[in-house]
CSV table of C-alpha atoms in Angstrom, one decimal:
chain,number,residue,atom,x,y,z
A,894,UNK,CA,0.8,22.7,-7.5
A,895,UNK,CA,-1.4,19.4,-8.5
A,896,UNK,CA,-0.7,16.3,-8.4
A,897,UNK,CA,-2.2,13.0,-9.5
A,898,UNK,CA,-1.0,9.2,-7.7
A,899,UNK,CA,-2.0,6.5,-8.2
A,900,UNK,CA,-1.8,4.1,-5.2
A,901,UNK,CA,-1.4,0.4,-5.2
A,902,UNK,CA,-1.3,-2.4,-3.1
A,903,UNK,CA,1.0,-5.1,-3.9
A,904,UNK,CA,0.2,-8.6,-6.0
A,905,UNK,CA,-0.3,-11.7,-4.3
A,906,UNK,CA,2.1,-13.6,-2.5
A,907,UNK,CA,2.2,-17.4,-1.3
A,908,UNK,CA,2.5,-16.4,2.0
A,909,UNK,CA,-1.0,-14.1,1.8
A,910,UNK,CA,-2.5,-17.4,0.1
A,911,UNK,CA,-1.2,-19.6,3.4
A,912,UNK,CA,-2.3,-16.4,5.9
A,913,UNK,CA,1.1,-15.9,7.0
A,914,UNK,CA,1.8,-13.2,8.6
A,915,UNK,CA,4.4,-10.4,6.2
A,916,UNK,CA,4.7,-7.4,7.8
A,917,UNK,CA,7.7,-5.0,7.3
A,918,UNK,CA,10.5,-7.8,8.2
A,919,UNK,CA,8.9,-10.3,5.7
A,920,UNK,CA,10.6,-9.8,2.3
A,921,UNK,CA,8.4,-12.2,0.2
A,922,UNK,CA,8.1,-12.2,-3.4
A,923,UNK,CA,4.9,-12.6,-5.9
A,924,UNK,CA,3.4,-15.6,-6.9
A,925,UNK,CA,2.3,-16.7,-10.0
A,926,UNK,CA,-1.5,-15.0,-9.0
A,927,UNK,CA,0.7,-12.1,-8.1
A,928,UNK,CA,2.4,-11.2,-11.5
A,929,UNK,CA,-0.6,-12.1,-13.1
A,930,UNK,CA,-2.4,-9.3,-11.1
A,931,UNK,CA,0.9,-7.3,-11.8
A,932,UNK,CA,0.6,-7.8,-15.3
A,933,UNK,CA,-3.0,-7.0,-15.7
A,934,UNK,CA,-2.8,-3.5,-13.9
A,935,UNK,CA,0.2,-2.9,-16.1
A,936,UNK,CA,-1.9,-3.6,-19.0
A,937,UNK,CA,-4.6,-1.3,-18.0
A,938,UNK,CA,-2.5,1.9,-16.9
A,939,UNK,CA,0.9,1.7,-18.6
A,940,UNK,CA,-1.2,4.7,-21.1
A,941,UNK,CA,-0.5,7.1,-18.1
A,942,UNK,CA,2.7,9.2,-18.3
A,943,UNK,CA,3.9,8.6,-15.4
A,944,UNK,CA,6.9,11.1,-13.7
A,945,UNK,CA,7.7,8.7,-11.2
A,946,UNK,CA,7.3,5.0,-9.3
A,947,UNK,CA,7.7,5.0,-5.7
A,948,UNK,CA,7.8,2.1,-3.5
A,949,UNK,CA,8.8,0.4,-0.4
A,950,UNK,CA,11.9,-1.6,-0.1
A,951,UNK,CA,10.5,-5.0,0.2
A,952,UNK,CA,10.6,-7.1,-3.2
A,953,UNK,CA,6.6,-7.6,-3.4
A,954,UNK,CA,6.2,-3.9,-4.7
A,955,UNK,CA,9.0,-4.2,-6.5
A,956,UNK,CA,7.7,-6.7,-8.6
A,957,UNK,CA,4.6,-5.3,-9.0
A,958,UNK,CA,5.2,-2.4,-10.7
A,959,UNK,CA,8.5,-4.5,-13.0
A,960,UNK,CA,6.3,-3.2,-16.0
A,961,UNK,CA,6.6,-0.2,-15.3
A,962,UNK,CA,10.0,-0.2,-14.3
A,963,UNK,CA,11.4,-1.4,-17.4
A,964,UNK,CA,9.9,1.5,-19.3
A,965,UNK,CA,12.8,3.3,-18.1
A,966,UNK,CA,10.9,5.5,-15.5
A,967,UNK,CA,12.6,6.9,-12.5
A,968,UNK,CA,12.2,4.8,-9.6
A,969,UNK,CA,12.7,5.1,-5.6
A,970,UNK,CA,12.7,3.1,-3.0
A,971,UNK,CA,11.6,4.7,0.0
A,972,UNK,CA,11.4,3.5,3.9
A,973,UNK,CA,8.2,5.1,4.6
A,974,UNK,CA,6.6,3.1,2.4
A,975,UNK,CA,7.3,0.3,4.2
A,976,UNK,CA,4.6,-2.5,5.5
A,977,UNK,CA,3.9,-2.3,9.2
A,978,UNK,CA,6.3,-4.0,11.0
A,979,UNK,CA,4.2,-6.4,13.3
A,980,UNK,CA,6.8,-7.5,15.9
A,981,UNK,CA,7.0,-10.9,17.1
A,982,UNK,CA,3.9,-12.2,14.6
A,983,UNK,CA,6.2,-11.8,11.5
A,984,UNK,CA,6.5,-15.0,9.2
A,985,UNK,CA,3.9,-17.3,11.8
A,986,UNK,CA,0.6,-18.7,10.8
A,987,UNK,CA,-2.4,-17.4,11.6
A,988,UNK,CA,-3.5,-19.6,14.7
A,989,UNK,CA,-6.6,-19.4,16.6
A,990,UNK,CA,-4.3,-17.5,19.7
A,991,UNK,CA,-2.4,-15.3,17.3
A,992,UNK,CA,-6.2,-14.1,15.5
A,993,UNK,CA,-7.3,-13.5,18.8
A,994,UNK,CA,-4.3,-11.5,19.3
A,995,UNK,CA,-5.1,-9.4,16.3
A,996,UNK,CA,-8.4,-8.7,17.2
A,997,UNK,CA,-7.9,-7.6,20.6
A,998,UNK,CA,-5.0,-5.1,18.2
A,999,UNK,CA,-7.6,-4.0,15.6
A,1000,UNK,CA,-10.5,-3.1,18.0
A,1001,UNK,CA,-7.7,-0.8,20.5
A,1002,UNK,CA,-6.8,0.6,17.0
A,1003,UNK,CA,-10.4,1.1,16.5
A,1004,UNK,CA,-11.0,2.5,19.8
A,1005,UNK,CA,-8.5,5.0,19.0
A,1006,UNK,CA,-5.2,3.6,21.0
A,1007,UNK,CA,-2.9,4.6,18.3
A,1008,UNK,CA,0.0,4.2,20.4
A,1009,UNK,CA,-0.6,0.5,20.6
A,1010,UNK,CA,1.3,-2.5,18.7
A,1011,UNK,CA,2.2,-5.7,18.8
A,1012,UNK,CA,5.6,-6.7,20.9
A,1013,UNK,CA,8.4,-5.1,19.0
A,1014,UNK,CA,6.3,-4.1,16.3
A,1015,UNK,CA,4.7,-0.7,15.2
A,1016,UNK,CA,2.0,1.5,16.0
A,1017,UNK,CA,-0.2,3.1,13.9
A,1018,UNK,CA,1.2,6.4,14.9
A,1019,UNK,CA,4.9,5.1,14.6
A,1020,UNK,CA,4.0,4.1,10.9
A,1021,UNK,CA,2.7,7.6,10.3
A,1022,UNK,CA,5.7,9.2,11.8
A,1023,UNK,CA,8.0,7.7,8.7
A,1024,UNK,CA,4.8,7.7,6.0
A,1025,UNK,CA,4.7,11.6,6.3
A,1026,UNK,CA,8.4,11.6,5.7
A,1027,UNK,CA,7.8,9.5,2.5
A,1028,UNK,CA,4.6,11.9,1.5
A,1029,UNK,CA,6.5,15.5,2.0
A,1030,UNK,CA,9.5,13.9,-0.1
A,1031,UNK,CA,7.0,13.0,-2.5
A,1032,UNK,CA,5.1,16.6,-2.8
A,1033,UNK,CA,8.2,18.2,-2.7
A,1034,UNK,CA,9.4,17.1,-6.2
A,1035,UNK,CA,8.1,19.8,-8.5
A,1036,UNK,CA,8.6,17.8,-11.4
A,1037,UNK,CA,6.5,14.7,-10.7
A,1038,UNK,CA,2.8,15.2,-12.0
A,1039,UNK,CA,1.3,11.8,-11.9
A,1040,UNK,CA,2.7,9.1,-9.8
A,1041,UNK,CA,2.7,5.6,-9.2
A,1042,UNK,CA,2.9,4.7,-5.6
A,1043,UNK,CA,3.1,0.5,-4.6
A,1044,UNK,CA,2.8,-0.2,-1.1
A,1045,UNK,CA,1.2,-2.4,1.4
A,1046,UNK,CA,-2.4,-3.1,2.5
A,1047,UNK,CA,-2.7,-2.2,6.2
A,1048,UNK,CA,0.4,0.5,5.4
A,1049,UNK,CA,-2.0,2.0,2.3
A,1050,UNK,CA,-5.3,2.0,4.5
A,1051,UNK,CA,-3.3,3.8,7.1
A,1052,UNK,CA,-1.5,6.0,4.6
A,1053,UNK,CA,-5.3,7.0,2.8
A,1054,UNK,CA,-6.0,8.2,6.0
A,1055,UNK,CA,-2.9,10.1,6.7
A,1056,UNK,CA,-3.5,12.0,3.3
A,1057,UNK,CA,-7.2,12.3,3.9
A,1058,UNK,CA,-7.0,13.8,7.3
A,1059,UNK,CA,-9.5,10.8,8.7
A,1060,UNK,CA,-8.6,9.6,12.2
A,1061,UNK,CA,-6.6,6.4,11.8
A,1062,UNK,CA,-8.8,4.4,13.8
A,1063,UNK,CA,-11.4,4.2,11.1
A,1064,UNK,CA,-8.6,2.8,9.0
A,1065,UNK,CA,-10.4,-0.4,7.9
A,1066,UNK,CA,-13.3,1.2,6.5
A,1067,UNK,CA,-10.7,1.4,3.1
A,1068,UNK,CA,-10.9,-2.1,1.8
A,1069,UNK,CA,-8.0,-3.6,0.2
A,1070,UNK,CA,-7.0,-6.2,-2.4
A,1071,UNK,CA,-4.1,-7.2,-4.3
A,1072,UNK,CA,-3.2,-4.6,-6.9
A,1073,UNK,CA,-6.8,-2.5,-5.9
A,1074,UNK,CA,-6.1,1.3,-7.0
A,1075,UNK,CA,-6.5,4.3,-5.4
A,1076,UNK,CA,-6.3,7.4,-7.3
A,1077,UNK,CA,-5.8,10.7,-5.4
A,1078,UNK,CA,-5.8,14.6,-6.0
A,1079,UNK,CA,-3.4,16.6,-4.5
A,1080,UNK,CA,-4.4,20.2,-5.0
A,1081,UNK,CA,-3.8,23.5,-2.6
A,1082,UNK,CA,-2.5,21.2,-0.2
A,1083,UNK,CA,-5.3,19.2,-0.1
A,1084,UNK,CA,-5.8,15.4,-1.0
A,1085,UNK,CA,-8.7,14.0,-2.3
A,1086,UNK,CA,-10.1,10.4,-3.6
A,1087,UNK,CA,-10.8,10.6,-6.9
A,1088,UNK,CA,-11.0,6.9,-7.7
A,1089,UNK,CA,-12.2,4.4,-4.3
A,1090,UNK,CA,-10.7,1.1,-4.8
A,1091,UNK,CA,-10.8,0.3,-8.3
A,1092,UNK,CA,-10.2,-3.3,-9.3
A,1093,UNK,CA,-11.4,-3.7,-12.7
A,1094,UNK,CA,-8.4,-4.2,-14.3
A,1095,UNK,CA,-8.6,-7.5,-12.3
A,1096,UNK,CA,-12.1,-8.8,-13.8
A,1097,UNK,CA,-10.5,-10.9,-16.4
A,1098,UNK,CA,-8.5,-12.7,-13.7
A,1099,UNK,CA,-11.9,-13.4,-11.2
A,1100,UNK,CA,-13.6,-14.3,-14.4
A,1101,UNK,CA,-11.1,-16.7,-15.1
């Protein structure tokens, strides 16, 4: 059985503009960047005959993907698509102790302690636990041939790697934008990137 999604980050918010932190518990909406970026993926891949959106619960993916939405297409929401949840840092500013704290986060990730989070927050591992809930749902619908998948940017590079079969801890080696895509092959039971953070459809907006 193949299958075809298409993976997306969601648009901007003001709170990614201020560098406030949203992690799972932040339930922020798009900006005006934001549905512009929406807007402009729509644009580009609304051509695709999509089976199915998936998304998380948080209004940010929602809102991405509206476009596509009102085209009638079956939509879930689904938990595993969820952002991170990052504990006590949810909804502060970025200050110089609270960087230092995510620093000190990213290079155990990096070192491999996958077990590690911030206070009352998730792991990497936790997050995989519920994102291969959300990925056998999804490759257990027999119907749904190409899908549209909005999530969240440290979720999605820990997700990529999930499906990929890389080791979590080189996680940030996928970059990630607003609205970037990245388009995978499921085949055999296999997943493979067939299109590595494609942002074009966001040139006219740089250009701008």
């Amino acid at each position: 059985m193949k299958k075809t999604f298409y993976f997306i980050r969601h648009g901007q918010t003001d709170l990614n503009l201020k560098g406030i932190v949203q992690g799972r518990g932040v339930n922020s909406p798009l900006n005006k960047m934001g549905i512009a970026q929406a807007q402009a993926f729509f644009e580009r891949y609304n051509t695709v005959p999509f089976d199915k959106i998936y998304t998380s619960t948080l209004l940010r993916t929602h809102q991405t993907v509206q476009g596509f939405i009102d085209l009638d297409l079956p939509w879930e929401q689904l938990v595993g698509l969820d952002e991170i949840s990052w504990g006590v840092y949810e909804g502060k500013e970025q200050t110089p102790e609270l960087l230092s704290g995510f620093e000190q986060l990213v290079a155990a990730w990096r070192n491999g302690e996958l077990d590690v989070s911030i206070e009352n927050g998730e792991s990497p591992n936790a997050l995989m636990a519920r994102q291969q809930i959300a990925l056998d749902h999804m490759l257990a619908q027999t119907d749904e041939k190409n899908i549209l998948v909005c999530m969240h940017g440290r979720a999605l590079r820990i997700m990529l790697c999930l499906m990929t079969g890389i080791d979590a801890r080189y996680m940030d080696d996928f970059p990630h934008t607003n609205t970037a895509l990245y388009k995978l092959l499921y085949d055999n039971g296999q997943f493979e990137i067939i299109d590595h953070y494609n942002t074009t459809h966001l040139e006219a907006l740089i250009n701008e």
